[in-house]
CSV table of C-alpha atoms in Angstrom, one decimal:
chain,number,residue,atom,x,y,z
A,279,UNK,CA,60.4,88.7,99.4
A,280,UNK,CA,59.1,86.7,102.4
A,281,UNK,CA,60.8,86.7,105.7
A,282,UNK,CA,61.9,83.1,105.2
A,283,UNK,CA,63.5,83.9,101.8
A,284,UNK,CA,65.2,87.0,103.3
A,285,UNK,CA,66.7,84.8,106.1
A,286,UNK,CA,67.8,82.3,103.5
A,287,UNK,CA,69.4,84.9,101.3
A,288,UNK,CA,71.4,86.3,104.3
A,289,UNK,CA,72.6,82.9,105.2
A,290,UNK,CA,73.5,82.0,101.6
A,291,UNK,CA,77.3,81.4,101.5
A,292,UNK,CA,79.7,82.6,98.9
A,293,UNK,CA,80.7,79.1,98.1
A,294,UNK,CA,83.8,77.5,96.6
A,295,UNK,CA,82.9,78.4,93.1
A,296,UNK,CA,82.2,82.0,94.1
A,297,UNK,CA,85.6,82.3,95.8
A,298,UNK,CA,87.4,80.9,92.8
A,299,UNK,CA,85.6,83.1,90.4
A,300,UNK,CA,86.2,86.3,92.3
A,301,UNK,CA,89.9,85.4,92.8
A,302,UNK,CA,90.4,84.6,89.1
A,303,UNK,CA,88.6,87.8,88.1
A,304,UNK,CA,90.7,89.9,90.5
A,305,UNK,CA,94.0,88.4,89.2
A,306,UNK,CA,92.9,89.0,85.6
A,307,UNK,CA,92.2,92.7,86.4
A,308,UNK,CA,95.5,92.9,88.4
A,309,UNK,CA,97.3,91.9,85.2
A,310,UNK,CA,95.7,95.0,83.5
A,311,UNK,CA,97.1,97.3,86.2
A,312,UNK,CA,100.5,95.6,86.1
A,313,UNK,CA,100.9,95.9,82.4
A,314,UNK,CA,100.0,99.6,82.2
A,315,UNK,CA,102.5,100.5,84.9
A,316,UNK,CA,105.4,98.4,83.7
A,317,UNK,CA,105.2,100.3,80.4
A,318,UNK,CA,105.7,103.6,82.4
A,319,UNK,CA,108.8,102.2,84.1
A,320,UNK,CA,110.2,100.8,80.9
A,321,UNK,CA,109.7,103.9,78.8
A,322,UNK,CA,113.0,105.5,79.6
A,323,UNK,CA,115.0,102.5,78.6
A,324,UNK,CA,112.9,101.9,75.5
A,325,UNK,CA,113.3,105.5,74.4
A,326,UNK,CA,117.1,105.4,74.7
A,327,UNK,CA,117.5,101.9,73.3
A,328,UNK,CA,115.2,102.2,70.3
A,329,UNK,CA,116.0,105.9,69.8
A,330,UNK,CA,112.4,107.0,69.9
A,331,UNK,CA,111.3,110.6,69.8
A,332,UNK,CA,109.3,112.0,72.7
A,333,UNK,CA,106.0,111.9,70.7
A,334,UNK,CA,106.7,108.2,69.8
A,335,UNK,CA,107.4,107.2,73.3
A,336,UNK,CA,104.4,109.1,74.7
A,337,UNK,CA,102.1,107.5,72.1
A,338,UNK,CA,102.8,103.9,73.3
A,339,UNK,CA,100.5,104.3,76.3
A,340,UNK,CA,97.8,105.8,74.0
A,341,UNK,CA,98.2,102.9,71.5
A,342,UNK,CA,97.8,100.4,74.3
A,343,UNK,CA,94.6,102.1,75.5
A,344,UNK,CA,93.3,102.2,71.9
A,345,UNK,CA,93.9,98.4,71.8
A,346,UNK,CA,92.1,98.1,75.1
A,347,UNK,CA,89.0,99.8,73.7
A,348,UNK,CA,89.1,97.5,70.6
A,349,UNK,CA,89.5,94.5,72.8
A,350,UNK,CA,86.8,95.5,75.1
A,351,UNK,CA,84.3,95.5,72.3
A,352,UNK,CA,85.5,92.3,70.7
A,353,UNK,CA,86.0,90.2,73.9
A,354,UNK,CA,82.8,91.4,75.4
A,355,UNK,CA,80.7,90.1,72.5
A,356,UNK,CA,82.7,86.9,72.4
A,357,UNK,CA,82.2,86.3,76.1
A,358,UNK,CA,78.4,86.6,75.7
A,359,UNK,CA,78.6,84.1,72.9
A,360,UNK,CA,81.2,81.6,74.0
A,361,UNK,CA,81.4,81.9,77.8
A,362,UNK,CA,83.1,83.9,80.6
A,363,UNK,CA,85.9,81.6,81.6
A,364,UNK,CA,86.8,80.6,78.0
A,365,UNK,CA,87.1,84.1,76.7
A,366,UNK,CA,88.8,85.5,79.8
A,367,UNK,CA,91.4,82.8,79.2
A,368,UNK,CA,91.8,84.0,75.6
A,369,UNK,CA,92.1,87.6,76.6
A,370,UNK,CA,94.9,86.8,79.2
A,371,UNK,CA,96.7,84.7,76.6
A,372,UNK,CA,96.6,87.5,74.0
A,373,UNK,CA,97.8,90.0,76.6
A,374,UNK,CA,100.6,87.8,77.9
A,375,UNK,CA,101.9,86.7,74.5
A,376,UNK,CA,102.1,90.2,73.0
A,377,UNK,CA,103.6,91.6,76.2
A,378,UNK,CA,106.3,89.0,75.9
A,379,UNK,CA,106.9,89.8,72.3
A,380,UNK,CA,107.4,93.4,73.2
A,381,UNK,CA,110.8,92.3,74.6
A,382,UNK,CA,111.9,91.5,71.0
A,383,UNK,CA,111.0,94.9,69.5
A,384,UNK,CA,113.7,96.4,67.3
A,385,UNK,CA,111.9,99.7,66.5
A,386,UNK,CA,108.8,101.9,67.1
A,387,UNK,CA,106.7,100.2,64.4
A,388,UNK,CA,106.8,96.6,65.7
A,389,UNK,CA,106.7,97.7,69.4
A,390,UNK,CA,103.6,99.8,68.7
A,391,UNK,CA,102.0,96.8,67.0
A,392,UNK,CA,102.8,94.6,70.0
A,393,UNK,CA,101.5,97.2,72.5
A,394,UNK,CA,98.2,97.5,70.5
A,395,UNK,CA,97.7,93.7,70.5
A,396,UNK,CA,98.6,93.5,74.2
A,397,UNK,CA,96.0,96.2,74.8
A,398,UNK,CA,93.4,94.2,72.9
A,399,UNK,CA,93.9,91.4,75.5
A,400,UNK,CA,93.8,93.9,78.4
A,401,UNK,CA,90.5,95.3,77.2
A,402,UNK,CA,88.7,92.1,77.7
A,403,UNK,CA,89.8,91.5,81.3
A,404,UNK,CA,87.7,94.2,83.2
A,405,UNK,CA,84.2,93.4,81.8
A,406,UNK,CA,84.6,89.6,81.7
A,407,UNK,CA,86.0,89.5,85.2
A,408,UNK,CA,83.3,91.7,86.6
A,409,UNK,CA,80.6,89.7,84.9
A,410,UNK,CA,82.0,86.4,86.1
A,411,UNK,CA,82.3,87.6,89.7
A,412,UNK,CA,78.8,89.1,89.6
A,413,UNK,CA,77.2,85.9,88.3
A,414,UNK,CA,79.1,83.7,90.7
A,415,UNK,CA,78.0,85.1,94.0
A,416,UNK,CA,74.7,85.7,95.9
A,417,UNK,CA,72.9,89.0,95.2
A,418,UNK,CA,73.6,90.2,98.7
A,419,UNK,CA,77.4,90.0,98.1
A,420,UNK,CA,77.5,91.2,94.5
A,421,UNK,CA,79.0,94.7,95.0
A,422,UNK,CA,81.5,93.3,97.5
A,423,UNK,CA,82.6,90.7,95.0
A,424,UNK,CA,83.0,93.2,92.1
A,425,UNK,CA,84.8,95.6,94.4
A,426,UNK,CA,87.4,92.9,95.1
A,427,UNK,CA,87.9,92.6,91.4
A,428,UNK,CA,88.6,96.4,91.4
A,429,UNK,CA,91.1,96.0,94.2
A,430,UNK,CA,92.9,93.6,91.9
A,431,UNK,CA,93.8,96.4,89.6
A,432,UNK,CA,95.5,98.4,92.3
A,433,UNK,CA,97.3,95.4,93.6
A,434,UNK,CA,98.7,94.9,90.1
A,435,UNK,CA,99.8,98.5,90.1
A,436,UNK,CA,101.6,98.1,93.4
A,437,UNK,CA,103.2,94.8,92.2
A,438,UNK,CA,104.5,96.6,89.1
A,439,UNK,CA,105.9,99.4,91.2
A,440,UNK,CA,107.8,96.9,93.4
A,441,UNK,CA,109.0,94.5,90.7
A,442,UNK,CA,109.9,96.9,87.9
A,443,UNK,CA,112.9,98.7,89.3
A,444,UNK,CA,114.5,95.5,90.4
A,445,UNK,CA,113.9,93.7,87.0
A,446,UNK,CA,115.1,96.7,85.0
A,447,UNK,CA,118.2,97.0,87.2
A,448,UNK,CA,119.0,93.3,86.7
A,449,UNK,CA,117.8,92.6,83.1
A,450,UNK,CA,116.9,95.8,81.5
A,451,UNK,CA,113.5,96.9,80.0
A,452,UNK,CA,113.3,93.8,77.9
A,453,UNK,CA,113.4,91.6,80.9
A,454,UNK,CA,110.5,93.4,82.4
A,455,UNK,CA,108.3,92.5,79.3
A,456,UNK,CA,109.5,88.9,79.7
A,457,UNK,CA,108.1,88.9,83.2
A,458,UNK,CA,104.9,90.4,81.7
A,459,UNK,CA,104.5,87.2,79.6
A,460,UNK,CA,104.2,85.0,82.7
A,461,UNK,CA,100.4,85.5,83.0
A,462,UNK,CA,100.1,82.9,80.2
A,463,UNK,CA,100.6,80.3,82.9
A,464,UNK,CA,97.8,81.8,84.9
A,465,UNK,CA,95.5,81.5,81.8
A,466,UNK,CA,96.2,77.8,81.5
A,467,UNK,CA,95.6,77.2,85.2
A,468,UNK,CA,92.4,79.3,85.0
A,469,UNK,CA,91.0,77.2,82.2
A,470,UNK,CA,91.6,73.9,84.0
A,471,UNK,CA,90.5,75.0,87.5
A,472,UNK,CA,87.4,77.1,87.0
A,473,UNK,CA,84.2,75.9,85.3
A,474,UNK,CA,81.9,78.1,83.3
A,475,UNK,CA,79.4,80.5,84.9
A,476,UNK,CA,76.2,78.6,85.7
A,477,UNK,CA,74.3,81.7,84.9
A,478,UNK,CA,75.8,81.8,81.4
A,479,UNK,CA,75.2,78.1,80.8
A,480,UNK,CA,71.5,78.5,81.9
A,481,UNK,CA,71.1,81.4,79.5
A,482,UNK,CA,72.6,79.5,76.6
A,483,UNK,CA,70.4,76.4,77.1
A,484,UNK,CA,67.8,77.8,74.8
A,485,UNK,CA,68.8,77.2,71.1
A,486,UNK,CA,66.6,80.0,69.8
A,487,UNK,CA,68.4,82.8,67.9
A,488,UNK,CA,69.4,85.7,70.1
A,489,UNK,CA,69.7,89.4,69.3
A,490,UNK,CA,73.1,91.1,69.0
A,491,UNK,CA,74.5,91.9,72.4
A,492,UNK,CA,75.5,95.4,71.3
A,493,UNK,CA,71.9,96.0,70.1
A,494,UNK,CA,70.6,95.1,73.6
A,495,UNK,CA,72.5,98.1,75.0
A,496,UNK,CA,70.2,100.3,73.0
A,497,UNK,CA,67.1,98.1,73.2
A,498,UNK,CA,64.6,101.0,74.1
A,499,UNK,CA,64.6,104.6,75.2
A,500,UNK,CA,65.1,103.7,78.9
A,501,UNK,CA,68.0,101.4,78.1
A,502,UNK,CA,69.6,104.1,75.9
A,503,UNK,CA,69.3,106.6,78.8
A,504,UNK,CA,70.9,104.1,81.1
A,505,UNK,CA,73.7,103.3,78.8
A,506,UNK,CA,74.5,106.9,78.1
A,507,UNK,CA,74.5,107.6,81.9
A,508,UNK,CA,76.9,104.7,82.4
A,509,UNK,CA,79.2,106.1,79.8
A,510,UNK,CA,79.3,109.4,81.7
A,511,UNK,CA,80.1,107.5,85.0
A,512,UNK,CA,82.9,105.4,83.5
A,513,UNK,CA,84.3,108.4,81.7
A,514,UNK,CA,84.4,110.4,84.9
A,515,UNK,CA,85.9,107.5,86.8
A,516,UNK,CA,88.7,107.0,84.2
A,517,UNK,CA,89.3,110.7,83.7
A,518,UNK,CA,89.8,111.2,87.4
A,519,UNK,CA,92.0,108.2,87.8
A,520,UNK,CA,94.3,108.9,84.9
A,521,UNK,CA,94.4,112.6,85.7
A,522,UNK,CA,95.3,112.1,89.3
A,523,UNK,CA,97.8,109.2,88.9
A,524,UNK,CA,99.6,110.7,85.8
A,525,UNK,CA,100.2,114.1,87.3
A,526,UNK,CA,100.3,113.6,91.1
A,527,UNK,CA,104.1,113.0,91.2
A,528,UNK,CA,104.7,116.0,89.0
A,529,UNK,CA,102.4,118.1,91.1
A,530,UNK,CA,104.2,117.1,94.3
A,531,UNK,CA,107.6,117.7,92.8
A,532,UNK,CA,106.9,121.1,91.2
A,533,UNK,CA,104.7,122.6,93.9
A,534,UNK,CA,106.6,121.3,97.0
A,535,UNK,CA,110.0,120.3,95.7
A,536,UNK,CA,109.5,116.6,96.6
A,537,UNK,CA,112.2,114.2,95.3
A,538,UNK,CA,111.2,111.3,93.1
A,539,UNK,CA,111.4,108.9,96.0
A,540,UNK,CA,109.2,111.1,98.2
A,541,UNK,CA,106.7,111.8,95.5
A,542,UNK,CA,106.5,108.0,94.9
A,543,UNK,CA,105.8,107.4,98.6
A,544,UNK,CA,103.1,110.0,98.7
A,545,UNK,CA,101.6,108.6,95.5
A,546,UNK,CA,101.7,105.0,97.0
A,547,UNK,CA,99.7,106.3,100.0
A,548,UNK,CA,97.1,107.5,97.6
A,549,UNK,CA,97.0,104.1,95.9
A,550,UNK,CA,96.5,102.5,99.4
A,551,UNK,CA,93.6,104.8,99.9
A,552,UNK,CA,92.1,103.6,96.6
A,553,UNK,CA,92.4,100.0,97.9
A,554,UNK,CA,90.6,100.8,101.1
A,555,UNK,CA,88.0,102.9,99.3
A,556,UNK,CA,87.1,100.1,96.9
A,557,UNK,CA,86.6,97.6,99.7
A,558,UNK,CA,84.5,100.1,101.7
A,559,UNK,CA,82.4,100.9,98.6
A,560,UNK,CA,81.5,97.3,98.1
A,561,UNK,CA,80.3,96.8,101.6
A,562,UNK,CA,78.3,100.0,101.7
A,563,UNK,CA,76.7,99.4,98.3
A,564,UNK,CA,75.4,96.0,99.5
A,565,UNK,CA,74.0,97.6,102.6
A,566,UNK,CA,72.4,100.9,101.5
A,567,UNK,CA,72.1,100.5,97.7
A,568,UNK,CA,74.0,101.5,94.6
A,569,UNK,CA,72.7,105.0,94.1
A,570,UNK,CA,73.2,106.3,97.6
A,571,UNK,CA,76.7,104.8,97.7
A,572,UNK,CA,77.7,106.3,94.4
A,573,UNK,CA,76.3,109.7,95.4
A,574,UNK,CA,78.3,109.5,98.7
A,575,UNK,CA,81.6,108.7,97.0
A,576,UNK,CA,81.0,111.2,94.2
A,577,UNK,CA,80.5,114.1,96.6
A,578,UNK,CA,83.4,112.8,98.6
A,579,UNK,CA,85.6,112.7,95.5
A,580,UNK,CA,84.6,116.3,94.5
A,581,UNK,CA,85.3,117.6,98.0
A,582,UNK,CA,88.5,115.7,98.6
A,583,UNK,CA,90.1,116.6,95.3
A,584,UNK,CA,89.2,120.3,95.8
A,585,UNK,CA,90.6,120.3,99.3
A,586,UNK,CA,93.7,118.4,98.3
A,587,UNK,CA,94.5,121.1,95.7
A,588,UNK,CA,94.7,123.6,98.6
A,589,UNK,CA,96.9,121.5,101.0
A,590,UNK,CA,100.5,122.5,101.6
A,591,UNK,CA,102.1,120.6,104.5
A,592,UNK,CA,103.6,117.1,104.2
A,593,UNK,CA,101.2,115.6,106.8
A,594,UNK,CA,98.1,117.1,105.3
A,595,UNK,CA,99.2,115.9,101.8
A,596,UNK,CA,99.8,112.4,103.1
A,597,UNK,CA,96.4,112.1,104.8
A,598,UNK,CA,94.6,114.1,102.1
A,599,UNK,CA,96.0,111.9,99.4
A,600,UNK,CA,94.7,108.7,101.1
A,601,UNK,CA,91.3,110.3,101.5
A,602,UNK,CA,91.2,111.5,97.9
A,603,UNK,CA,92.3,108.1,96.6
A,604,UNK,CA,89.5,106.4,98.7
A,605,UNK,CA,86.7,108.5,97.3
A,606,UNK,CA,88.0,109.1,93.7
A,607,UNK,CA,88.8,105.4,93.0
A,608,UNK,CA,86.7,103.6,95.5
A,609,UNK,CA,83.8,103.5,93.0
A,610,UNK,CA,85.8,101.3,90.5
A,611,UNK,CA,84.4,98.0,91.7
A,612,UNK,CA,80.9,99.3,91.9
A,613,UNK,CA,80.4,99.5,88.2
A,614,UNK,CA,80.7,95.8,87.9
A,615,UNK,CA,77.7,95.1,90.2
A,616,UNK,CA,75.8,98.1,88.7
A,617,UNK,CA,76.0,97.0,85.1
A,618,UNK,CA,75.5,93.4,85.9
A,619,UNK,CA,72.1,94.2,87.3
A,620,UNK,CA,71.0,96.5,84.5
A,621,UNK,CA,71.6,94.2,81.5
A,622,UNK,CA,70.5,90.6,80.7
A,623,UNK,CA,72.9,87.6,80.7
A,624,UNK,CA,73.1,87.5,76.9
A,625,UNK,CA,74.6,91.1,76.9
A,626,UNK,CA,76.1,91.4,80.3
A,627,UNK,CA,79.8,91.1,79.4
A,628,UNK,CA,79.3,93.2,76.3
A,629,UNK,CA,77.8,96.0,78.4
A,630,UNK,CA,80.6,95.8,81.0
A,631,UNK,CA,83.4,95.9,78.4
A,632,UNK,CA,81.9,98.3,75.9
A,633,UNK,CA,80.6,100.9,78.3
A,634,UNK,CA,83.7,100.8,80.6
A,635,UNK,CA,86.2,100.9,77.7
A,636,UNK,CA,84.4,103.8,76.0
A,637,UNK,CA,84.9,105.6,79.4
A,638,UNK,CA,88.5,104.5,79.5
A,639,UNK,CA,89.1,105.8,75.9
A,640,UNK,CA,87.6,109.2,76.7
A,641,UNK,CA,89.1,109.3,80.2
A,642,UNK,CA,92.5,108.7,78.7
A,643,UNK,CA,92.5,112.3,77.5
A,644,UNK,CA,92.7,113.5,81.1
A,645,UNK,CA,96.6,113.8,81.2
A,646,UNK,CA,96.5,116.0,78.1
A,647,UNK,CA,93.6,118.2,79.3
A,648,UNK,CA,95.2,118.7,82.7
A,649,UNK,CA,98.5,119.5,81.1
A,650,UNK,CA,96.9,122.2,79.0
A,651,UNK,CA,95.0,123.7,81.9
A,652,UNK,CA,98.1,123.5,84.2
A,653,UNK,CA,100.3,125.3,81.6
A,654,UNK,CA,97.9,128.2,81.6
A,655,UNK,CA,96.7,128.3,85.2
A,656,UNK,CA,99.0,126.1,87.2
A,657,UNK,CA,98.6,122.6,88.7
A,658,UNK,CA,96.6,123.6,91.8
A,659,UNK,CA,94.0,125.2,89.6
A,660,UNK,CA,93.9,122.2,87.2
A,661,UNK,CA,93.5,119.8,90.2
A,662,UNK,CA,90.8,121.9,91.7
A,663,UNK,CA,88.9,122.0,88.4
A,664,UNK,CA,89.1,118.2,88.2
A,665,UNK,CA,86.7,118.0,91.2
A,666,UNK,CA,83.9,119.4,89.1
A,667,UNK,CA,83.6,116.3,86.9
A,668,UNK,CA,82.3,114.2,89.9
A,669,UNK,CA,79.3,116.5,90.1
A,670,UNK,CA,78.5,115.5,86.4
A,671,UNK,CA,78.6,111.8,87.5
A,672,UNK,CA,76.3,112.7,90.5
A,673,UNK,CA,73.7,114.0,88.1
A,674,UNK,CA,74.0,111.0,85.8
A,675,UNK,CA,73.0,108.7,88.6
A,676,UNK,CA,69.5,109.9,88.4
A,677,UNK,CA,69.1,108.1,85.1
A,678,UNK,CA,70.2,104.8,86.5
A,679,UNK,CA,67.7,102.5,88.2
A,680,UNK,CA,68.4,101.0,91.7
A,681,UNK,CA,68.5,97.2,91.6
A,682,UNK,CA,70.4,96.2,94.7
A,683,UNK,CA,69.6,92.6,95.6
A,684,UNK,CA,67.9,91.9,92.3
A,685,UNK,CA,68.3,88.5,90.7
A,686,UNK,CA,70.2,88.7,87.4
A,687,UNK,CA,68.0,88.4,84.4
């Protein structure tokens, strides 16, 4: 790149379209986090009202995640065929409608069906939003843009934590799912206010037949290695997230005798650390490259999770939780930029959704694995063991090319 082109790239603004695309994608992913957490808050009321067994109640989250994996595959392919904005709108509508219908459930069977269908909609939001954000901004801002999409998820989690107790107290668990239907309004506004990705439109201008987007994830030996390495990365990301967030309140309660309120406060500090980490990751990845930033955060995650398992004083747990959250979940937005640069436009959303949701499906086993280890060796040992998975992700990065600043193919 010539000096003149470098100066032009640095001066290139985000633009009105870029800001709208990043905002819409962030809100879409926030709905993902909101829905997953309101189910946790509503579970006690659902169990009592519908007279569910513990296995039935516990399976509702798993059923939602299975729906997300299915939706990730389906909506990813549809987005590469019919457009980012159009299909993101469809996915939000599916999520909102079936979340609202969950309020009408009369038993386990119909509630499970509603949760699976809502999960299908949720599964489309990550990959399509990341793709839209990555295609809408200049290359020098790509990791920052996708990191802000990742921040959206945590903001949705925080919103659910704030809204859920009040809504359940006033209207019961059914009222909470009615609130979960409101994103349908956002979908309508999104479709009217945001035009399609110019990158997608340019890629679809050629009427020639195109190969299957899924096949392009396995196009040759190098692409297969890259795709497998990304599955490792996304599995580690989700395994660590679900493992930490599911069991952290229990860990604080059982090991240190914290009340529910105090455990929630300490967990909230960890979530704030995740927010800060995601923003920091995006800035760093655009400055020093994807590989070096992932390696920095992976080593930081391994070290901070291990250290956290040895802490015992309230102040140390508070600070340690924030640091652990920053490193363990700061990488979430980086996958959007990373995968956007590794796959062509005709398979970009498919890659994001398929690879991330495979990781989400495998990572969803973390709560069970940690519970089994903790039952035999205790929670401190289980948490310390969790740190080792980030070293596996560190090794996987060697199979992933560095493409910081590259124009999207």
